[in-house]
Coordinates of N, CA and C and ligand atoms in Angstrom, one line a residue:
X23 N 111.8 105.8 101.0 CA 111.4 105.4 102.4 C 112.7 105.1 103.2
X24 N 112.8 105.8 104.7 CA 114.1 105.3 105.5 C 113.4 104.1 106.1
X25 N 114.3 103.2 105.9 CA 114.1 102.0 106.6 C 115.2 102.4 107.7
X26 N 114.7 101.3 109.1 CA 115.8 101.3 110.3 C 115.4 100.3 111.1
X27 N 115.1 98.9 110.6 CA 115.6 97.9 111.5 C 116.4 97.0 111.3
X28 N 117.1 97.8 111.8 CA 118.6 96.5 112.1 C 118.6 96.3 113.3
X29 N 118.9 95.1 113.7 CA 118.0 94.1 115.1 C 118.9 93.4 115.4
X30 N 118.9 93.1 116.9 CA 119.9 91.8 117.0 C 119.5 91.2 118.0
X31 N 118.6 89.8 118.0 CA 118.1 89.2 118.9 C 119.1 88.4 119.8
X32 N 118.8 88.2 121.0 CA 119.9 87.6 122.2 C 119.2 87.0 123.1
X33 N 119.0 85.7 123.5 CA 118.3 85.2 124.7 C 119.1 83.7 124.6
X34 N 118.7 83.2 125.6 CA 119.3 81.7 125.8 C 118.8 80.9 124.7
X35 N 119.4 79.6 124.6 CA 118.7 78.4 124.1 C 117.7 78.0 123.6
X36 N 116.6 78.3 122.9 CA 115.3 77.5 123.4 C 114.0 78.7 124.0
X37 N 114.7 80.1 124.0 CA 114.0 80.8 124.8 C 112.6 81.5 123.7
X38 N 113.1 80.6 122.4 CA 111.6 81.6 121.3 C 111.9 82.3 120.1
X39 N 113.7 82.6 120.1 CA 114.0 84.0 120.0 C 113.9 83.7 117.8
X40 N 114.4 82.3 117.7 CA 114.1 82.0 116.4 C 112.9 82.1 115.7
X41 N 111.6 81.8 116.6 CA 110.1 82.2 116.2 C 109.7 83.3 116.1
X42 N 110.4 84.5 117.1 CA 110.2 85.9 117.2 C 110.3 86.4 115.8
X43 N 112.0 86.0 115.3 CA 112.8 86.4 114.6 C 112.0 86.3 113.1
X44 N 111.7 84.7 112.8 CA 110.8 85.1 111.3 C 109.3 85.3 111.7
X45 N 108.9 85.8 112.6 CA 107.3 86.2 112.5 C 107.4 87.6 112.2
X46 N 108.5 88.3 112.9 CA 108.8 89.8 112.8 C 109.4 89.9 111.0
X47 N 110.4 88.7 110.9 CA 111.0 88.7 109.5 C 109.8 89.0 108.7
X48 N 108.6 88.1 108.8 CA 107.9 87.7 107.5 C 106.9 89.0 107.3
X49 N 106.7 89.7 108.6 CA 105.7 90.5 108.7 C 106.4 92.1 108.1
X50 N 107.2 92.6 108.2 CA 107.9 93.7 107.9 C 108.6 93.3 106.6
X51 N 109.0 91.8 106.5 CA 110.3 91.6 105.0 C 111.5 92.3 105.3
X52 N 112.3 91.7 106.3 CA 113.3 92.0 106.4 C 114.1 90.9 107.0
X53 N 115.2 90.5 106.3 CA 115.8 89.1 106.1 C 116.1 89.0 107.8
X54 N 115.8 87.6 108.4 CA 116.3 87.2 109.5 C 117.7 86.2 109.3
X55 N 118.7 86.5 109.5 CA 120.1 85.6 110.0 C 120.6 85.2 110.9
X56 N 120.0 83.8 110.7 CA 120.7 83.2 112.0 C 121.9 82.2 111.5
X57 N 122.5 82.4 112.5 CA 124.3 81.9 112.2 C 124.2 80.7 112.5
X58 N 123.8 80.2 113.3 CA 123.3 78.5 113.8 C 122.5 78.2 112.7
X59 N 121.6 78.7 111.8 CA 121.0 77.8 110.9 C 121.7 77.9 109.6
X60 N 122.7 78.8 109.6 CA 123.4 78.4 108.6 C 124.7 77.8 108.7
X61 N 125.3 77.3 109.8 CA 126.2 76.6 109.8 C 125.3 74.9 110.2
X62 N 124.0 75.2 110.7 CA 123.7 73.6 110.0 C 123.0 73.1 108.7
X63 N 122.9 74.2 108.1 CA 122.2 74.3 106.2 C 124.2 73.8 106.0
X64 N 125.1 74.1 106.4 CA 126.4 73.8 105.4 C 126.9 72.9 106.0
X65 N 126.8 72.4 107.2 CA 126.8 70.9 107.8 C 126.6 69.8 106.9
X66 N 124.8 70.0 106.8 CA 124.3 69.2 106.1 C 124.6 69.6 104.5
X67 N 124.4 70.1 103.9 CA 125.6 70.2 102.3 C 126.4 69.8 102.5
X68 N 127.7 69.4 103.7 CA 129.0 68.7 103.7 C 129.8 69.9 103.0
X69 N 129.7 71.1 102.9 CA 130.4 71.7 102.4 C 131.5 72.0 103.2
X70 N 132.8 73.3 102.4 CA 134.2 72.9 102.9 C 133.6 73.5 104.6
X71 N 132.7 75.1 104.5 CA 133.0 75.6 105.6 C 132.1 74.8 106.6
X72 N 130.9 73.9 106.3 CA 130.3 72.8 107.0 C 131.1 71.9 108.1
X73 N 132.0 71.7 106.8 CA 133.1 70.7 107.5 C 133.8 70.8 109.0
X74 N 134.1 72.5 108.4 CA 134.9 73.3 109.1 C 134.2 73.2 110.7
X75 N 133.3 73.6 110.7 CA 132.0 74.0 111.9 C 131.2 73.1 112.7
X76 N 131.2 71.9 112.0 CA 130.8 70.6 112.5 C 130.9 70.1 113.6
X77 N 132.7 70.2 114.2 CA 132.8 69.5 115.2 C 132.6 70.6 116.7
X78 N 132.5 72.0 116.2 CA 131.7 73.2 117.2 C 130.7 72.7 117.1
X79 N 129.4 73.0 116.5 CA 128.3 73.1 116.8 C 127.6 71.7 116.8
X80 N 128.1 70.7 116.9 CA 127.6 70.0 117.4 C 127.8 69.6 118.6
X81 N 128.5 70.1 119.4 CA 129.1 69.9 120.7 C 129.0 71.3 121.5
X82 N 128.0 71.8 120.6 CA 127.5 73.4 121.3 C 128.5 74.4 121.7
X83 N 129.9 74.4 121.1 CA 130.7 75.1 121.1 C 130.8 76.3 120.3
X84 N 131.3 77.3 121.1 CA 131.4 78.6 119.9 C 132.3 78.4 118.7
X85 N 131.6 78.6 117.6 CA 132.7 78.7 116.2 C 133.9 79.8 116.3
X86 N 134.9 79.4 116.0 CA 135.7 81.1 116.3 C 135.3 81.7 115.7
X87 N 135.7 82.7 116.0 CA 135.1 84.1 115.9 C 135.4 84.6 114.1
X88 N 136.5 84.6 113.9 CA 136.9 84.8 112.3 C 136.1 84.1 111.5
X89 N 135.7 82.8 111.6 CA 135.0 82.2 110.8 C 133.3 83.0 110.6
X90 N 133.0 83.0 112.2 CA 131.8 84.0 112.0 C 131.2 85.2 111.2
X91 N 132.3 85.7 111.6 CA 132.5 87.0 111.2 C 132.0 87.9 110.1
X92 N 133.0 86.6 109.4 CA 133.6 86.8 107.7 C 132.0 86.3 106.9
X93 N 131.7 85.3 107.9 CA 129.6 85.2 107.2 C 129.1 86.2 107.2
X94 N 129.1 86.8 108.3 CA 128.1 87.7 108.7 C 128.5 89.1 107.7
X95 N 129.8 89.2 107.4 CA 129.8 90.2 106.7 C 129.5 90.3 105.2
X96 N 129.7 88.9 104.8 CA 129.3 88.8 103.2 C 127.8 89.0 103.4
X97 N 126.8 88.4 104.1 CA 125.1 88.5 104.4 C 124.8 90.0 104.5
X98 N 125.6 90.1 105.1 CA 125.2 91.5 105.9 C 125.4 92.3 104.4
X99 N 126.3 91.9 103.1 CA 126.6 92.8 102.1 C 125.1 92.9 101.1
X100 N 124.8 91.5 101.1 CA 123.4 91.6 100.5 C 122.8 92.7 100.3
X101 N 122.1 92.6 99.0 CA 121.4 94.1 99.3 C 119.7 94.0 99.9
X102 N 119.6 93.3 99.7 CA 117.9 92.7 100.3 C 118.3 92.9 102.4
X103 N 119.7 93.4 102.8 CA 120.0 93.4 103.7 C 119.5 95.0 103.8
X104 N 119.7 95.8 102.7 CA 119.8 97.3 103.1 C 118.7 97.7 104.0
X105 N 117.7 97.2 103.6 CA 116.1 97.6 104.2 C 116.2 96.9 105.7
X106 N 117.0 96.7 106.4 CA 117.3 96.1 107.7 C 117.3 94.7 107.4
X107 N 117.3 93.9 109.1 CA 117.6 92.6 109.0 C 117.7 92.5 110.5
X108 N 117.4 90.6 110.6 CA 117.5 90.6 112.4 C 118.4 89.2 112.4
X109 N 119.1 89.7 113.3 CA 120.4 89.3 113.7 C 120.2 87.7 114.5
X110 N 120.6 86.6 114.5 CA 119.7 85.8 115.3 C 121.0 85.0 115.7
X111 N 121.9 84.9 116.8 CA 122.3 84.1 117.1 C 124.2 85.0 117.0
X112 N 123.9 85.8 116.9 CA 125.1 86.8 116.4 C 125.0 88.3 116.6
X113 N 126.0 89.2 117.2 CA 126.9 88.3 118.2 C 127.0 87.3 119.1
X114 N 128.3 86.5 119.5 CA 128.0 85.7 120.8 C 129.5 85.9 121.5
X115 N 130.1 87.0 120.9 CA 131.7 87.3 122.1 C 131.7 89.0 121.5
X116 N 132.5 89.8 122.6 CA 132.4 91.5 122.7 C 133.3 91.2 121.0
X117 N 134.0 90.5 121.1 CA 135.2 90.7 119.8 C 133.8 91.0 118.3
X118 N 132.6 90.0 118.4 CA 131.9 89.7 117.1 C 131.1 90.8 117.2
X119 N 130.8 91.7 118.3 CA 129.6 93.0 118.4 C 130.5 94.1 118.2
X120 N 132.2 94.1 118.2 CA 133.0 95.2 118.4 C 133.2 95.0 116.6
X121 N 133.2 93.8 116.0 CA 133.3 93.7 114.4 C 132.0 94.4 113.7
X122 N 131.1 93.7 114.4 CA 129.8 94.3 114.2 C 129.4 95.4 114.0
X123 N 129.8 96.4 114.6 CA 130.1 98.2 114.9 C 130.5 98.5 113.7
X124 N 131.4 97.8 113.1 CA 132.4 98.5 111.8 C 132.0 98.3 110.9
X125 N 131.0 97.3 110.3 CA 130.0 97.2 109.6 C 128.5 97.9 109.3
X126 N 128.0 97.7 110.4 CA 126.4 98.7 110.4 C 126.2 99.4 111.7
X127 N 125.4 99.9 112.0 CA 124.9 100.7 113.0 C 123.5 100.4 113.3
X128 N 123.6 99.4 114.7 CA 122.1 99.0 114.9 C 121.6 99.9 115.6
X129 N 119.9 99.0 115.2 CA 119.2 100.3 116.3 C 118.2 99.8 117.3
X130 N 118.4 98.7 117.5 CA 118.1 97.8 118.6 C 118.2 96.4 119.5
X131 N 118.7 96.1 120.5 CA 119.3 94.9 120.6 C 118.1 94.2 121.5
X132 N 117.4 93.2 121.3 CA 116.4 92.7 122.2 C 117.2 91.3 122.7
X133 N 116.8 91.4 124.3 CA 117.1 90.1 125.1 C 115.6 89.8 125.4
X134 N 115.6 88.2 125.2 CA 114.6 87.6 125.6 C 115.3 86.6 126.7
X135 N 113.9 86.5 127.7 CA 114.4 86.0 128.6 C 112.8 85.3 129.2
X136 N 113.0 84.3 130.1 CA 112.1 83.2 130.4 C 112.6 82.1 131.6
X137 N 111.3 82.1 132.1 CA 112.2 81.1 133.1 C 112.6 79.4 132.8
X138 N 113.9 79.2 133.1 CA 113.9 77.6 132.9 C 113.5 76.3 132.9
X139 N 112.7 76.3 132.8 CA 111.4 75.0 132.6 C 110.7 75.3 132.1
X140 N 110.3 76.7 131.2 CA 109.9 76.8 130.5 C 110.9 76.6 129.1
X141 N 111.9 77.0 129.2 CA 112.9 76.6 127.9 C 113.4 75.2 128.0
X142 N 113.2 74.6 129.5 CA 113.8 72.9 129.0 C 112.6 72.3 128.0
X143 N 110.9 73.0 128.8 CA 110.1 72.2 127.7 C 109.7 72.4 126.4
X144 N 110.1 73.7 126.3 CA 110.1 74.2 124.7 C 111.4 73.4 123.6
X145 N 113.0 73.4 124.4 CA 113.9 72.4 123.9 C 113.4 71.1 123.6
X146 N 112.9 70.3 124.5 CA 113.0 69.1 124.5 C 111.8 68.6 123.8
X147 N 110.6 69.3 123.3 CA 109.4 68.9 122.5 C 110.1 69.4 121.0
X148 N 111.0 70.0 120.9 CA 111.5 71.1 119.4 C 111.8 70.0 118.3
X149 N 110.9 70.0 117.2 CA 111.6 69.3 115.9 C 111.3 70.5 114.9
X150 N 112.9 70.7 114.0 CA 112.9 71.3 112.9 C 112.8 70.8 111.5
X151 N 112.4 71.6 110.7 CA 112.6 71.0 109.1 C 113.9 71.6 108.7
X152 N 114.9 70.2 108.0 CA 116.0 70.2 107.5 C 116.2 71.1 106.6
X153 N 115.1 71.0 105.8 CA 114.8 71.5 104.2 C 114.7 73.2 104.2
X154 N 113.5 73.6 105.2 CA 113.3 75.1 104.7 C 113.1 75.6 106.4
X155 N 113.5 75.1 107.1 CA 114.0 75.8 108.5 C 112.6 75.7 109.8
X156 N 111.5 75.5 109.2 CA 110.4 75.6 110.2 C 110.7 74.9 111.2
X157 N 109.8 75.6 112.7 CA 110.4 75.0 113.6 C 108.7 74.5 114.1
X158 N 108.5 73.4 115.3 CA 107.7 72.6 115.3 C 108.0 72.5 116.9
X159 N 106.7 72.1 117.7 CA 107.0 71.8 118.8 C 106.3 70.7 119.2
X160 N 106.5 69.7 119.6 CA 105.3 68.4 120.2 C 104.1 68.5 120.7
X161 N 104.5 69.2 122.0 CA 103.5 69.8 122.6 C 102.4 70.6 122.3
X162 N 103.0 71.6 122.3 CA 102.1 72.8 121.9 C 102.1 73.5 120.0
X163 N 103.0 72.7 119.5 CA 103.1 73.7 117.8 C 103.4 72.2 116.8
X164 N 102.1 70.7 117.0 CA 103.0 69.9 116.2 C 102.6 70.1 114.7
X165 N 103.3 69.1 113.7 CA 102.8 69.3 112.6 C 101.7 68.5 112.5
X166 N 101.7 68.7 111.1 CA 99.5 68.2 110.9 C 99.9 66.4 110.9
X167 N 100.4 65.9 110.1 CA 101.6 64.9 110.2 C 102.7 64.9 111.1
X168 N 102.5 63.4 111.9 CA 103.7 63.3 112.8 C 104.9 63.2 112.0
X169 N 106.3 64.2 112.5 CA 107.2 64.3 111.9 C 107.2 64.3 110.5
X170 N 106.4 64.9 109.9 CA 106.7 65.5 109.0 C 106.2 67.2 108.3
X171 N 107.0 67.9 108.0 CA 107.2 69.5 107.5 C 105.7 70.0 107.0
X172 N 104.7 70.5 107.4 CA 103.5 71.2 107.0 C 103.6 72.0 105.4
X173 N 105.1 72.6 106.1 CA 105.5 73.8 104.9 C 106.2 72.8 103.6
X174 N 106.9 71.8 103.6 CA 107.5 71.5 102.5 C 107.7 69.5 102.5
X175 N 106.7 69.3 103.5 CA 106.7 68.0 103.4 C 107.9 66.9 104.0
X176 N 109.0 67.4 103.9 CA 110.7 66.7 104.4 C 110.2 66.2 106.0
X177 N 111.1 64.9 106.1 CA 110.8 65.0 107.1 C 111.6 65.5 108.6
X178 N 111.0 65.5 109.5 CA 111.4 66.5 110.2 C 112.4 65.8 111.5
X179 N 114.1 66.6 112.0 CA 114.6 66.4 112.9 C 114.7 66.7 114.1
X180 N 115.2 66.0 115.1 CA 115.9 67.0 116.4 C 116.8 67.1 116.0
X181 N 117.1 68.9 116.5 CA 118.3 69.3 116.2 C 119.5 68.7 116.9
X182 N 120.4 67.9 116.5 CA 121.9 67.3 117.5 C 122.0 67.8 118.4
X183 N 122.2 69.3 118.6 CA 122.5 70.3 119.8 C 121.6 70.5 120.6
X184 N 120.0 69.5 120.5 CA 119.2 70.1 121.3 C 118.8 68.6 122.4
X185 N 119.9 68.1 122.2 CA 119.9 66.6 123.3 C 120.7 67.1 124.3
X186 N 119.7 66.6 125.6 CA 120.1 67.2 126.9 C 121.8 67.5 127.2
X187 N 122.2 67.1 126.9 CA 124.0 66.9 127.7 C 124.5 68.2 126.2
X188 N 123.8 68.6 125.2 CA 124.5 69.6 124.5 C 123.8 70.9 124.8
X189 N 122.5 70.3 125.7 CA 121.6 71.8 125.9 C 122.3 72.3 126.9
X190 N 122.8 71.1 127.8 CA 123.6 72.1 129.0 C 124.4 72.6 129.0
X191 N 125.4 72.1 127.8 CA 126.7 72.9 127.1 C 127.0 74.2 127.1
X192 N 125.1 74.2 125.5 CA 125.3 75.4 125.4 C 125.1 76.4 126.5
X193 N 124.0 76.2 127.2 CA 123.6 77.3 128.3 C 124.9 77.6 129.4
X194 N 125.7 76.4 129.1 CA 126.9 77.3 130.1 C 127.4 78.0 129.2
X195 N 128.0 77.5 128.2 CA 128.5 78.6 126.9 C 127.6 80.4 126.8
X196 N 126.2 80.0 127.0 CA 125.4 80.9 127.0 C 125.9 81.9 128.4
X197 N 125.6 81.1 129.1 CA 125.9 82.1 130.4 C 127.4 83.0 130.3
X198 N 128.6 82.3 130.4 CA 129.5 82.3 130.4 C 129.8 83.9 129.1
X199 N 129.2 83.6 127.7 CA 129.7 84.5 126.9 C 128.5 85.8 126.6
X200 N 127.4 85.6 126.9 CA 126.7 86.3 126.6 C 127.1 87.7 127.5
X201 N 127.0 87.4 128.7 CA 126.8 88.0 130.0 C 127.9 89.3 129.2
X202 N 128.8 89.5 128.8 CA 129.5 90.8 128.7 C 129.0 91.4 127.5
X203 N 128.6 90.6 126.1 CA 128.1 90.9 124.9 C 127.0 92.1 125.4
X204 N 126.2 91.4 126.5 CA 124.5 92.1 126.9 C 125.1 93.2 127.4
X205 N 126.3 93.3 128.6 CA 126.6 94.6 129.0 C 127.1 95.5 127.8
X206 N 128.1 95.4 127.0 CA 128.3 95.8 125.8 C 127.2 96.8 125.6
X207 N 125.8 96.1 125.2 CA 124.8 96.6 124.3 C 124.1 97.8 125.4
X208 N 124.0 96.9 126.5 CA 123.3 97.8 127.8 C 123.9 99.5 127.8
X209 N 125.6 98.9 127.9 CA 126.1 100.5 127.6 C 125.7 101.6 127.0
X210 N 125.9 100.7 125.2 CA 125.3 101.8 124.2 C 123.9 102.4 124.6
X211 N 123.1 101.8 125.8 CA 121.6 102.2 125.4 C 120.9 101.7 124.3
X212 N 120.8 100.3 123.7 CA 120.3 100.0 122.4 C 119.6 99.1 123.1
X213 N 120.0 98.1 124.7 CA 119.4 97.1 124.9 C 118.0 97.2 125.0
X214 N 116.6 96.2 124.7 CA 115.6 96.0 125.1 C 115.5 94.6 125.8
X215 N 114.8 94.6 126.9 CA 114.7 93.3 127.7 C 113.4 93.1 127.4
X216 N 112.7 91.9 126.6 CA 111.1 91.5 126.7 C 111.4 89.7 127.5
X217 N 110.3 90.3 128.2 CA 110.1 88.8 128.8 C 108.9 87.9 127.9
X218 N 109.7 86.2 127.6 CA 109.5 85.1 126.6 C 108.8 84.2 127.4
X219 N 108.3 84.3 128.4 CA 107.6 83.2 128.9 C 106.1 82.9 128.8
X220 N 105.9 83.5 128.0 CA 104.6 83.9 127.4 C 104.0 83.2 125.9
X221 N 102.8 83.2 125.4 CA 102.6 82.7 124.0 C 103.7 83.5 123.3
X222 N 104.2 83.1 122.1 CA 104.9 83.9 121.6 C 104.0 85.0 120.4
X223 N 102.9 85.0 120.2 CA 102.6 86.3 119.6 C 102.6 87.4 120.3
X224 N 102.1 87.2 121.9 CA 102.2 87.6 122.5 C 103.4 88.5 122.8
X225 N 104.5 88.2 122.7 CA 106.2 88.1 122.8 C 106.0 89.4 121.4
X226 N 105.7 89.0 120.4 CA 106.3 89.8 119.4 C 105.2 91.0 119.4
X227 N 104.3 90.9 120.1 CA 102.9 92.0 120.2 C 103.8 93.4 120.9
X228 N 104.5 92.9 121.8 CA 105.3 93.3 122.5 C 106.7 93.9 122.6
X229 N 106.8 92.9 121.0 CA 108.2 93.7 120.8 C 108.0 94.5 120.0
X230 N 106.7 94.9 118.8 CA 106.7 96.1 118.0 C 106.2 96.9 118.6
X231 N 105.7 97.0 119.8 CA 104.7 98.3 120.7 C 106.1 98.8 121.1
X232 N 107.2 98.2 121.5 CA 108.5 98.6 122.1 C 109.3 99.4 120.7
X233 N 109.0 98.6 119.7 CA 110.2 99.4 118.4 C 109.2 100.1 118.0
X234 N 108.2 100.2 118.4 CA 107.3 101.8 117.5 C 107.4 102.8 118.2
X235 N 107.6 102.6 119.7 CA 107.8 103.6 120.5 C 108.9 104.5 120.0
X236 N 109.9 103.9 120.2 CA 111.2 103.8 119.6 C 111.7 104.5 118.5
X237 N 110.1 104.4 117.6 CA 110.2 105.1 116.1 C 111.5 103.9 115.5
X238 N 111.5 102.4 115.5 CA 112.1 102.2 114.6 C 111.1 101.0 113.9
X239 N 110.2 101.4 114.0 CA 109.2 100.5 113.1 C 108.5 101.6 112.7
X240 N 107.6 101.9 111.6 CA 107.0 102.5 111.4 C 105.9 102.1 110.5
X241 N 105.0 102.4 110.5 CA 103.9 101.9 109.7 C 104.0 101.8 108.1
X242 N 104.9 102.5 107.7 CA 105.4 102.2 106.1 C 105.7 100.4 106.2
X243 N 106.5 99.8 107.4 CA 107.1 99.0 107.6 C 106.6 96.9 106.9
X244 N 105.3 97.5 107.3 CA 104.2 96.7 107.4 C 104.3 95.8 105.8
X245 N 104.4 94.5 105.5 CA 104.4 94.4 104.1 C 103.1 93.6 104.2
X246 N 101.9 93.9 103.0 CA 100.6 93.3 103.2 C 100.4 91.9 102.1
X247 N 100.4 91.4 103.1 CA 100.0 89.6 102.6 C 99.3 89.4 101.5
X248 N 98.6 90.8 101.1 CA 97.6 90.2 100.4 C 97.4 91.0 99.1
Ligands
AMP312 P1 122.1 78.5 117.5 O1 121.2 77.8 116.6 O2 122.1 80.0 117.4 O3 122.0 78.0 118.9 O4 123.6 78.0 117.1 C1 124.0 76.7 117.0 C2 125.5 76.5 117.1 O5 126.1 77.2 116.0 C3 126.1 77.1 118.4 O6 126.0 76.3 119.5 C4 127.5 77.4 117.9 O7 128.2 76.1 117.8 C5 127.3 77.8 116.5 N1 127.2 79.3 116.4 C6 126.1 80.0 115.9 N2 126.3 81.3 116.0 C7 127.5 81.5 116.4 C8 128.3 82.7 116.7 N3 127.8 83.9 116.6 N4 129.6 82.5 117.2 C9 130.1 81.3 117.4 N5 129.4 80.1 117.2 C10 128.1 80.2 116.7

């Protein structure tokens, strides 16, 4: 069976794009990597490259680029990677999507996009589990237990980077670096724009009607729960 999704999700802050990422993950089985959740899985380990990354991402700064990179390229070596994989948080400069190129050959880049008050209130209600990544919302997605993980019981944080004065950081960061990464992809013709202001099944109802069109989903794709 040809597999072909290799994916690379792109939207601001807060805009869903992590929720998309493992609903699409869990539903096809195809590993989702996000570079922000694994520089705060080695944060929190205290490990060397933790160490390393700490005083970026908690101050919403871009990690350089080399350090990035060189992740993405060992993950990306996996073999649970061959069958595709979605990209979550990576690229974020033309240098990391021009590295990217020399490695694999994607076959779709989705921007999510939403209007801002709807991403300050999705930010500002967001608690994650430390332990196994689930993401949680106050408002509208809490757990069954206040502050605590449904899936694995730990209990559950705000993420550092998601207190107001780092959210604004990032989104200038955001603005600032994305903006040529997206033309980048626009060029190739790979870009898809889905608008996130919506339920998010909704969002992803939307993103496989778009990659079946596309022919890069295919009904083989489908792994059954049961
Ligand atoms: P995220 O969860 O994707 O918002 O990432 C959280 C933080 O991790 C960012 O604010 C950056 O400090 C760092 N980070 C994640 N991915 C990258 C990347 N591709 N390049 C540079 N820094 C990154």
């Amino acid at each position: 069976m040809v597999m072909n999704m290799r994916l690379v999700f792109i939207g601001p802050p807060g805009v869903g794009k992590g929720t998309y990422a493992k609903m699409i993950s869990g539903k096809y089985g195809i590993p989702h990597i996000s570079t922000g959740d694994i520089f705060r899985e080695e944060i929190a380990k205290e490990s060397e490259l933790g160490l390393k990354v700490k005083y970026y991402v908690e101050r919403g700064l871009l990690v350089p680029d080399d350090i990035v990179i060189e992740i993405v390229k060992n993950v990306l070596e996996r073999p649970e990677c061959r069958r595709g994989f979605i990209l979550d948080g990576f690229p974020r400069t033309v240098k990391q999507a021009e590295e990217l190129d020399k490695i694999t050959v994607l076959d779709a880049v989705l921007l999510f996009e939403a209007p801002l008050h709807v991403i300050i209130e999705r930010v500002s209600g967001r608690l994650v589990c430390p332990n196994c990544g689930a993401i949680y919302n106050v408002s509208w997605k809490p757990p069954r237990k206040p502050g605590i993980c449904d899936v694995c019981g730990s209990t559950l944080i705000r993420r550092k980077d998601d207190e107001p004065e780092v959210i604004k950081a990032r989104y200038e960061v955001y603005r600032q670096t994305f903006t040529p990464v997206i033309e980048y992809y626009r060029n190739k013709k790979i870009l898809i724009e889905v608008y996130a202001g919506r339920e998010a099944q909704e969002v992803v109802t939307e993103v496989e009607k778009i990659l079946r069109e596309r022919k890069i989903i295919k009904n083989e794709h489908i792994i059954s729960k049961h």
